[in-house]
Amino acid sequence: MKSITSYTSDYLVIEGGHRLVGKVRISGSKNASLPIMMSSLLTDDVCYIEDVPDLLDVRSTIELLQVFNAEVSYHQGKLRLDASKIKSFIAPDYIVRRMRASVLAMGPLLGRFGKAVVAMPGGCSIGVRAIDQHLKVFERGGARINVQHGYVHLEVDKIKPVEYTFEVVTVTGTENALMFLSRCEKRSILRNIAIEPEVMDLVEVLRSMGVSIEIDGRTAIVRGSRELKGFAHRVIPDRIEAGTFLVAGFITGGDIELENVRVDHLGSVIEKLREAGACVEVSSDRIRVYSNGGGIKPLSISTSEYPGFPTDMQAQFTSMCCLAEGLSEITENIFENRFQHVAELQRMGADIHIRGRTAFIKGVKKLTGAEVFSTDLRASASLVLAGLVAEGKTVVRDIYHLDRGYERLDEKLKSLGAPVERHSITDVI
């Protein structure tokens, strides 16, 4: 993988029309790894994390932790983190701009050291993702907040217990609040929290550090400690990578088996795949998907917070529905700007019309290869999927988005029989 100090404009060339066959191991979850890495800032003890995927976002998080003066070593999916000698509390703009999850430094830094300075977030261009809910929890906990020159300055003398109801369900807001309150010894109550598997993985880590967290539906009761222990934890499998491969296996008329998966995290995705005509067989930690040759049935999908259909799978299902036998409707309820892949799919012959937050997709008999450009992480995956089934060759540009969230996707696809080649053009910043 390229150094994160470089801007990579690598691109993929995909020859469509090949069945995917074989086994593939799903990597550890990106969206679970990042907050768990940040939670190491809460303790003086050494922390160990396993099955951390080798991604640009993971490496950016490592770089950020090192900016704080944490000692980090990473080898073959295993991380060792030591935050006992933290000297800086500033998350600089050049890192935060490339990875929105950098805002997760706020909660642990403010909780442990009473101060944090974090640049306003960047990340994928999929719509407004404000951090007001994070800041309201910090403010309820006694923090003083000031925004200057693009940076959020936070200070707190002593954390007060918080009772707060999130105005919207927010994953990173819930994670930041849990880490912040992990250093408050008195009882706090958070309502309308996110309950995604990645959030619950962080909860398990915080519990192992000595935090009392009770989860009842969308309510969390938190009682923290002034002294938190180190931890050793294995990250949950990435449900979005798993879902992407499930779609890939089905739309190519293939037969693939996914290893290292959590079936219980994929309920809504598996349900919609079966509804589209896929044959899906599940066991404790494996999923097999294949087509019975009956084509793809049209779908009606509406994204929502977990356990509903994930917004991070919307783009991949959009690509699948381009070849369905009829009219599909996909409504995006989480982000207001997450149909940027549609224009690129239209270049490949897709018949899609957007009205408000809904995409109306009329299935076509075939897609044709074209040069397309990635606009965000999941859009990149949708274009790769389209390329796998398109007639001729597809060139997917700007795949640094893909490298942010999928570990060696091109290599895994090649192992299943897909003719996918990566070509590199690197401009050092």
Coordinates of C-alpha atoms in Angstrom, one line a residue:
M1 CA 0.0 0.0 0.0
K2 CA 1.2 3.5 -0.8
S3 CA 2.5 5.7 2.0
I4 CA -0.2 7.9 3.5
T5 CA 2.1 10.9 2.9
S6 CA 1.4 10.6 -0.8
Y7 CA -1.7 11.3 -2.9
T8 CA -2.4 8.2 -4.9
S9 CA -4.3 8.5 -8.1
D10 CA -4.1 4.7 -8.8
Y11 CA -6.8 3.3 -11.0
L12 CA -8.3 -0.1 -11.7
V13 CA -8.8 -1.8 -15.1
I14 CA -11.6 -4.4 -15.0
E15 CA -12.6 -6.8 -17.7
G16 CA -16.2 -7.7 -17.2
G17 CA -18.2 -10.9 -17.7
H18 CA -16.4 -13.3 -15.4
R19 CA -18.0 -15.4 -12.7
L20 CA -16.5 -15.1 -9.2
V21 CA -15.7 -18.5 -7.7
G22 CA -13.9 -19.5 -4.5
K23 CA -13.3 -18.4 -0.9
V24 CA -12.4 -15.0 0.5
R25 CA -11.6 -13.9 4.0
I26 CA -13.3 -10.8 5.2
S27 CA -11.0 -8.3 7.0
G28 CA -11.5 -6.6 10.3
S29 CA -13.9 -3.7 10.4
K30 CA -12.5 -0.3 9.5
N31 CA -15.4 1.5 11.3
A32 CA -14.7 -0.5 14.5
S33 CA -10.9 -0.2 14.3
L34 CA -10.7 3.6 14.2
P35 CA -12.7 4.4 17.4
I36 CA -11.0 1.5 19.3
M37 CA -7.6 2.9 18.3
M38 CA -8.6 6.3 19.6
S39 CA -9.8 4.7 22.9
S40 CA -6.1 3.8 23.6
L41 CA -5.7 7.6 24.4
L42 CA -7.8 7.0 27.6
T43 CA -5.1 5.0 29.4
D44 CA -1.4 5.0 30.4
D45 CA -1.3 1.2 29.8
V46 CA -0.3 -0.5 26.6
C47 CA -3.2 -1.6 24.3
Y48 CA -3.3 -4.4 21.8
I49 CA -5.7 -4.7 18.8
E50 CA -5.8 -7.6 16.4
D51 CA -7.3 -8.0 12.9
V52 CA -6.9 -4.3 12.1
P53 CA -7.1 -3.9 8.3
D54 CA -4.3 -2.3 6.3
L55 CA -6.1 0.8 5.0
L56 CA -5.4 4.4 4.4
D57 CA -7.8 5.4 7.2
V58 CA -6.0 3.1 9.6
R59 CA -2.7 4.6 8.6
S60 CA -4.0 8.1 8.9
T61 CA -5.2 7.2 12.5
I62 CA -1.8 5.8 13.3
E63 CA -0.2 9.0 12.0
L64 CA -2.6 11.1 14.1
L65 CA -1.8 9.1 17.3
Q66 CA 1.9 9.6 16.6
V67 CA 1.3 13.4 16.3
F68 CA 0.0 13.2 19.8
N69 CA 3.3 11.4 20.7
A70 CA 1.7 7.9 21.2
E71 CA 4.0 5.0 20.4
V72 CA 2.4 2.8 17.7
S73 CA 3.6 -0.4 16.0
Y74 CA 1.6 -2.2 13.3
H75 CA 2.5 -5.5 11.7
Q76 CA 0.2 -8.0 9.9
G77 CA -3.0 -6.7 11.4
K78 CA -1.7 -6.4 14.9
L79 CA -1.4 -3.0 16.6
R80 CA 0.4 -2.1 19.8
L81 CA -0.5 1.4 21.2
D82 CA 1.1 3.2 24.1
A83 CA -0.3 6.6 24.9
S84 CA 1.5 7.1 28.2
K85 CA 3.7 9.9 26.9
I86 CA 1.1 12.1 25.2
K87 CA 2.5 15.7 24.6
S88 CA 0.2 17.2 22.0
F89 CA -3.6 17.6 22.1
I90 CA -3.9 19.1 18.6
A91 CA -5.4 17.1 15.7
P92 CA -4.0 19.0 12.7
D93 CA -6.0 20.0 9.6
Y94 CA -3.9 18.1 7.1
I95 CA -5.0 14.8 8.8
V96 CA -8.5 15.6 9.7
R97 CA -9.3 16.8 6.2
R98 CA -8.5 13.4 4.7
M99 CA -10.3 11.4 7.4
R100 CA -13.4 12.6 9.2
A101 CA -13.0 9.9 12.0
S102 CA -10.2 12.1 13.3
V103 CA -12.9 13.9 15.3
L104 CA -13.0 10.8 17.5
A105 CA -9.8 12.2 19.2
M106 CA -12.0 14.8 20.9
G107 CA -13.7 12.5 23.4
P108 CA -10.7 10.6 24.8
L109 CA -8.3 13.7 24.8
L110 CA -10.9 15.8 26.6
G111 CA -11.8 13.0 29.0
R112 CA -8.3 12.1 30.0
F113 CA -6.4 15.4 29.7
G114 CA -9.1 18.0 29.9
K115 CA -8.3 19.6 26.6
A116 CA -8.4 19.0 22.8
V117 CA -7.9 21.0 19.7
V118 CA -9.3 19.4 16.6
A119 CA -9.7 20.7 13.0
M120 CA -13.1 20.8 11.6
P121 CA -13.7 17.4 9.8
G122 CA -13.4 16.4 6.2
G123 CA -13.8 12.9 4.7
C124 CA -16.1 11.6 2.0
S125 CA -18.2 14.2 0.1
I126 CA -21.5 12.5 0.8
G127 CA -23.3 15.4 2.5
V128 CA -23.3 17.5 5.7
R129 CA -22.2 15.5 8.7
A130 CA -22.2 18.1 11.5
I131 CA -20.5 17.5 14.9
D132 CA -23.0 19.6 16.9
Q133 CA -24.3 16.5 18.7
H134 CA -20.7 15.7 19.9
L135 CA -20.2 19.2 21.1
K136 CA -23.5 19.3 23.0
V137 CA -22.6 16.3 25.0
F138 CA -19.2 17.8 25.8
E139 CA -20.8 21.0 26.8
R140 CA -23.3 19.2 29.1
G141 CA -20.3 17.6 30.7
G142 CA -18.8 21.0 31.6
A143 CA -16.6 21.6 28.5
R144 CA -15.9 25.1 27.3
I145 CA -16.0 25.2 23.5
N146 CA -14.5 27.8 21.1
V147 CA -14.1 27.6 17.3
Q148 CA -11.2 29.6 15.9
H149 CA -9.6 29.5 12.5
G150 CA -11.1 26.2 11.5
Y151 CA -10.3 24.4 14.8
V152 CA -12.5 23.4 17.7
H153 CA -10.9 24.2 21.0
L154 CA -12.2 22.3 24.0
E155 CA -11.4 22.5 27.7
V156 CA -12.9 21.0 30.8
D157 CA -11.8 21.2 34.4
K158 CA -13.8 18.3 35.8
I159 CA -16.3 16.2 33.9
K160 CA -19.9 16.5 35.1
P161 CA -22.3 13.6 34.7
V162 CA -24.4 14.0 31.6
E163 CA -28.0 13.2 30.7
Y164 CA -28.6 13.8 27.0
T165 CA -30.9 12.7 24.3
F166 CA -29.3 12.8 20.8
E167 CA -31.4 14.8 18.4
V168 CA -30.4 12.4 15.6
V169 CA -28.8 9.0 15.7
T170 CA -25.1 9.5 15.2
V171 CA -22.4 6.8 15.3
T172 CA -19.4 9.0 15.8
G173 CA -21.3 11.2 18.2
T174 CA -22.2 8.2 20.3
E175 CA -18.6 6.9 20.3
N176 CA -17.2 10.3 21.2
A177 CA -19.7 10.7 24.1
L178 CA -18.9 7.2 25.4
M179 CA -15.2 7.8 25.4
F180 CA -15.5 11.2 27.0
L181 CA -17.8 9.9 29.8
S182 CA -15.5 6.9 30.4
R183 CA -13.5 9.2 32.6
C184 CA -16.4 10.5 34.6
E185 CA -17.0 8.5 37.8
K186 CA -20.6 9.6 38.2
R187 CA -23.6 8.1 36.4
S188 CA -24.4 9.5 32.9
I189 CA -27.4 8.6 30.7
L190 CA -27.3 8.8 26.9
R191 CA -30.5 8.3 24.9
N192 CA -31.2 7.7 21.2
I193 CA -27.7 6.3 20.8
A194 CA -26.4 4.5 17.7
I195 CA -26.3 0.7 18.2
E196 CA -24.3 -0.3 15.1
P197 CA -22.1 -3.3 15.7
E198 CA -19.0 -1.1 15.5
V199 CA -20.3 1.0 18.4
M200 CA -21.0 -2.1 20.4
D201 CA -17.4 -3.3 19.7
L202 CA -16.1 -0.1 21.2
V203 CA -18.5 -0.7 24.2
E204 CA -16.8 -4.1 24.8
V205 CA -13.4 -2.4 24.7
L206 CA -14.4 0.3 27.2
R207 CA -15.9 -2.3 29.5
S208 CA -12.7 -4.2 29.5
M209 CA -10.9 -1.0 30.4
G210 CA -13.0 -0.7 33.5
V211 CA -16.0 1.4 32.4
S212 CA -19.5 0.3 33.4
I213 CA -21.8 0.6 30.4
E214 CA -25.4 -0.7 30.4
I215 CA -27.2 -0.8 27.1
D216 CA -31.0 -1.0 27.0
G217 CA -32.3 -0.5 23.5
R218 CA -31.1 3.0 22.4
T219 CA -30.2 4.0 26.0
A220 CA -26.7 3.8 27.5
I221 CA -26.0 4.2 31.2
V222 CA -22.3 5.0 31.7
R223 CA -20.3 5.1 34.9
G224 CA -16.6 5.7 34.2
S225 CA -13.4 5.7 36.2
R226 CA -10.4 8.1 36.6
E227 CA -8.0 5.2 36.0
L228 CA -8.6 3.0 33.0
K229 CA -6.7 -0.2 32.1
G230 CA -5.2 -1.2 28.9
F231 CA -6.9 -3.9 26.7
A232 CA -6.4 -6.6 24.2
H233 CA -9.1 -6.9 21.6
R234 CA -9.9 -8.5 18.3
V235 CA -11.9 -6.3 15.9
I236 CA -15.2 -7.6 14.5
P237 CA -15.3 -8.5 10.8
D238 CA -16.2 -5.8 8.4
R239 CA -19.9 -6.2 7.6
I240 CA -19.7 -3.7 4.7
E241 CA -16.9 -5.5 3.0
A242 CA -18.8 -8.7 3.5
G243 CA -21.9 -7.2 2.0
T244 CA -19.9 -5.9 -1.0
F245 CA -18.6 -9.4 -1.7
L246 CA -22.0 -10.9 -1.4
V247 CA -23.3 -8.6 -4.1
A248 CA -20.3 -9.3 -6.2
G249 CA -20.8 -13.1 -6.0
F250 CA -24.4 -12.8 -6.9
I251 CA -24.4 -10.3 -9.8
T252 CA -21.5 -12.2 -11.6
G253 CA -23.5 -15.4 -11.4
G254 CA -20.7 -16.8 -9.3
D255 CA -20.4 -19.0 -6.3
I256 CA -18.3 -17.7 -3.4
E257 CA -17.9 -18.4 0.3
L258 CA -17.0 -15.6 2.8
E259 CA -14.9 -16.6 5.8
N260 CA -14.6 -14.6 9.0
V261 CA -18.0 -13.0 9.0
R262 CA -20.7 -12.1 11.6
V263 CA -23.9 -13.3 10.1
D264 CA -25.9 -11.5 12.8
H265 CA -24.5 -8.2 11.6
L266 CA -25.8 -8.8 8.0
G267 CA -29.5 -9.4 8.5
S268 CA -30.9 -6.7 6.3
V269 CA -28.4 -7.2 3.6
I270 CA -28.9 -10.9 3.4
E271 CA -32.7 -10.4 3.4
K272 CA -32.5 -8.0 0.4
L273 CA -30.1 -10.3 -1.5
R274 CA -32.5 -13.2 -1.1
E275 CA -35.4 -11.0 -2.2
A276 CA -33.4 -10.2 -5.3
G277 CA -33.1 -13.9 -6.1
A278 CA -29.7 -14.8 -4.6
C279 CA -29.1 -18.1 -2.9
V280 CA -27.5 -17.4 0.5
E281 CA -26.4 -20.2 2.9
V282 CA -25.2 -19.2 6.3
S283 CA -23.3 -21.0 9.1
S284 CA -21.7 -19.6 12.3
D285 CA -18.9 -17.6 10.7
R286 CA -19.3 -18.3 6.9
I287 CA -21.7 -17.3 4.2
R288 CA -22.0 -18.8 0.7
V289 CA -23.7 -16.9 -2.0
Y290 CA -24.6 -18.0 -5.5
S291 CA -27.1 -17.5 -8.3
N292 CA -29.7 -20.1 -9.4
G293 CA -29.7 -18.5 -12.9
G294 CA -33.0 -16.8 -12.4
G295 CA -31.8 -13.3 -12.9
I296 CA -32.0 -10.3 -10.6
K297 CA -35.4 -9.3 -9.2
P298 CA -36.1 -5.5 -8.6
L299 CA -36.0 -4.2 -5.1
S300 CA -37.5 -1.5 -2.9
I301 CA -34.9 -0.3 -0.4
S302 CA -34.9 2.4 2.2
T303 CA -31.7 3.1 4.2
S304 CA -31.9 3.6 8.0
E305 CA -29.9 3.2 11.1
Y306 CA -28.9 -0.3 12.3
P307 CA -30.5 -2.8 12.3
G308 CA -32.0 -1.3 9.2
F309 CA -30.5 -1.4 5.7
P310 CA -27.1 0.3 5.9
T311 CA -26.4 3.5 4.0
D312 CA -22.9 2.1 3.3
M313 CA -24.5 -0.7 1.1
Q314 CA -26.8 1.6 -0.8
A315 CA -24.3 2.3 -3.7
Q316 CA -23.5 -1.4 -4.2
F317 CA -27.2 -2.4 -4.4
T318 CA -27.8 0.5 -6.8
S319 CA -25.3 -1.2 -9.1
M320 CA -27.0 -4.5 -8.7
C321 CA -30.4 -3.1 -9.4
C322 CA -29.1 -1.7 -12.7
L323 CA -29.4 -5.2 -14.1
A324 CA -32.7 -6.2 -12.4
E325 CA -35.7 -7.3 -14.4
G326 CA -37.9 -4.3 -13.6
L327 CA -38.1 -1.1 -11.7
S328 CA -36.3 -0.7 -8.4
E329 CA -36.5 2.2 -5.9
I330 CA -33.8 3.0 -3.4
T331 CA -34.4 5.8 -0.9
E332 CA -31.4 7.3 0.9
N333 CA -32.4 8.6 4.4
I334 CA -29.1 9.0 6.1
F335 CA -27.0 11.3 3.8
E336 CA -28.5 13.9 1.4
N337 CA -25.7 13.7 -1.2
R338 CA -25.0 10.0 -1.6
F339 CA -26.0 9.4 -5.1
Q340 CA -22.9 10.7 -6.8
H341 CA -22.1 7.3 -8.2
V342 CA -25.3 7.5 -10.3
A343 CA -23.8 9.8 -13.0
E344 CA -20.9 7.4 -13.4
L345 CA -23.2 4.4 -13.7
Q346 CA -25.2 6.2 -16.3
R347 CA -22.0 6.5 -18.3
M348 CA -22.0 2.7 -18.3
G349 CA -25.6 2.5 -19.7
A350 CA -27.6 2.5 -16.4
D351 CA -31.1 3.9 -16.6
I352 CA -31.4 5.8 -13.3
H353 CA -33.4 8.9 -12.4
I354 CA -33.1 10.7 -9.1
R355 CA -36.1 12.5 -7.5
G356 CA -35.4 13.9 -4.1
R357 CA -33.8 11.3 -1.9
T358 CA -35.0 8.4 -4.1
A359 CA -33.3 6.7 -7.1
F360 CA -35.6 5.0 -9.6
I361 CA -33.7 2.3 -11.4
K362 CA -35.0 0.7 -14.5
G363 CA -33.1 -2.5 -15.2
V364 CA -31.2 -2.8 -18.4
K365 CA -30.0 -5.9 -20.3
K366 CA -26.3 -5.0 -20.0
L367 CA -23.9 -2.4 -18.8
T368 CA -20.9 -1.4 -21.0
G369 CA -17.4 -0.6 -19.9
A370 CA -16.4 3.0 -19.6
E371 CA -14.0 5.3 -17.8
V372 CA -15.5 6.3 -14.5
F373 CA -14.4 8.3 -11.5
S374 CA -14.8 7.5 -7.8
T375 CA -16.4 10.3 -5.6
D376 CA -16.4 8.6 -2.2
L377 CA -15.6 5.3 -0.6
R378 CA -18.8 3.2 -1.2
A379 CA -19.3 4.8 -4.7
S380 CA -15.9 3.4 -5.6
A381 CA -17.1 -0.1 -4.6
S382 CA -20.3 0.3 -6.7
L383 CA -18.3 1.2 -9.8
V384 CA -16.0 -1.8 -9.3
L385 CA -19.1 -4.1 -9.0
A386 CA -20.6 -2.5 -12.2
G387 CA -17.2 -3.1 -14.0
L388 CA -17.3 -6.8 -13.0
V389 CA -20.5 -7.3 -15.0
A390 CA -20.1 -4.7 -17.8
E391 CA -19.3 -5.7 -21.4
G392 CA -15.7 -4.9 -22.2
K393 CA -13.2 -3.0 -20.0
T394 CA -14.0 -0.5 -17.3
V395 CA -11.4 2.0 -15.9
V396 CA -12.2 3.1 -12.3
R397 CA -10.2 6.3 -11.5
D398 CA -9.4 7.9 -8.1
I399 CA -9.4 4.7 -6.2
Y400 CA -7.7 6.2 -3.2
H401 CA -11.2 6.4 -1.8
L402 CA -11.4 2.6 -2.2
D403 CA -8.1 2.2 -0.4
R404 CA -9.5 4.1 2.6
G405 CA -12.0 1.4 3.4
Y406 CA -11.3 -1.9 1.5
E407 CA -8.2 -4.0 2.3
R408 CA -6.6 -5.2 -1.0
L409 CA -10.0 -5.4 -2.8
D410 CA -8.4 -5.8 -6.2
E411 CA -6.2 -8.8 -4.9
K412 CA -9.2 -10.5 -3.3
L413 CA -11.3 -10.1 -6.5
K414 CA -8.4 -11.5 -8.6
S415 CA -8.2 -14.6 -6.2
L416 CA -11.9 -15.2 -7.1
G417 CA -11.2 -15.1 -10.8
A418 CA -11.9 -11.4 -11.7
P419 CA -9.5 -9.9 -14.3
V420 CA -8.7 -6.8 -12.3
E421 CA -5.4 -4.9 -12.6
R422 CA -4.2 -1.9 -10.6
H423 CA -2.1 0.8 -12.3
S424 CA -0.2 3.4 -10.3
I425 CA 0.3 7.1 -10.9
T426 CA 1.6 8.7 -7.7
D427 CA 2.2 12.4 -7.1
V428 CA 4.0 13.2 -3.8
I429 CA 2.5 16.1 -2.0

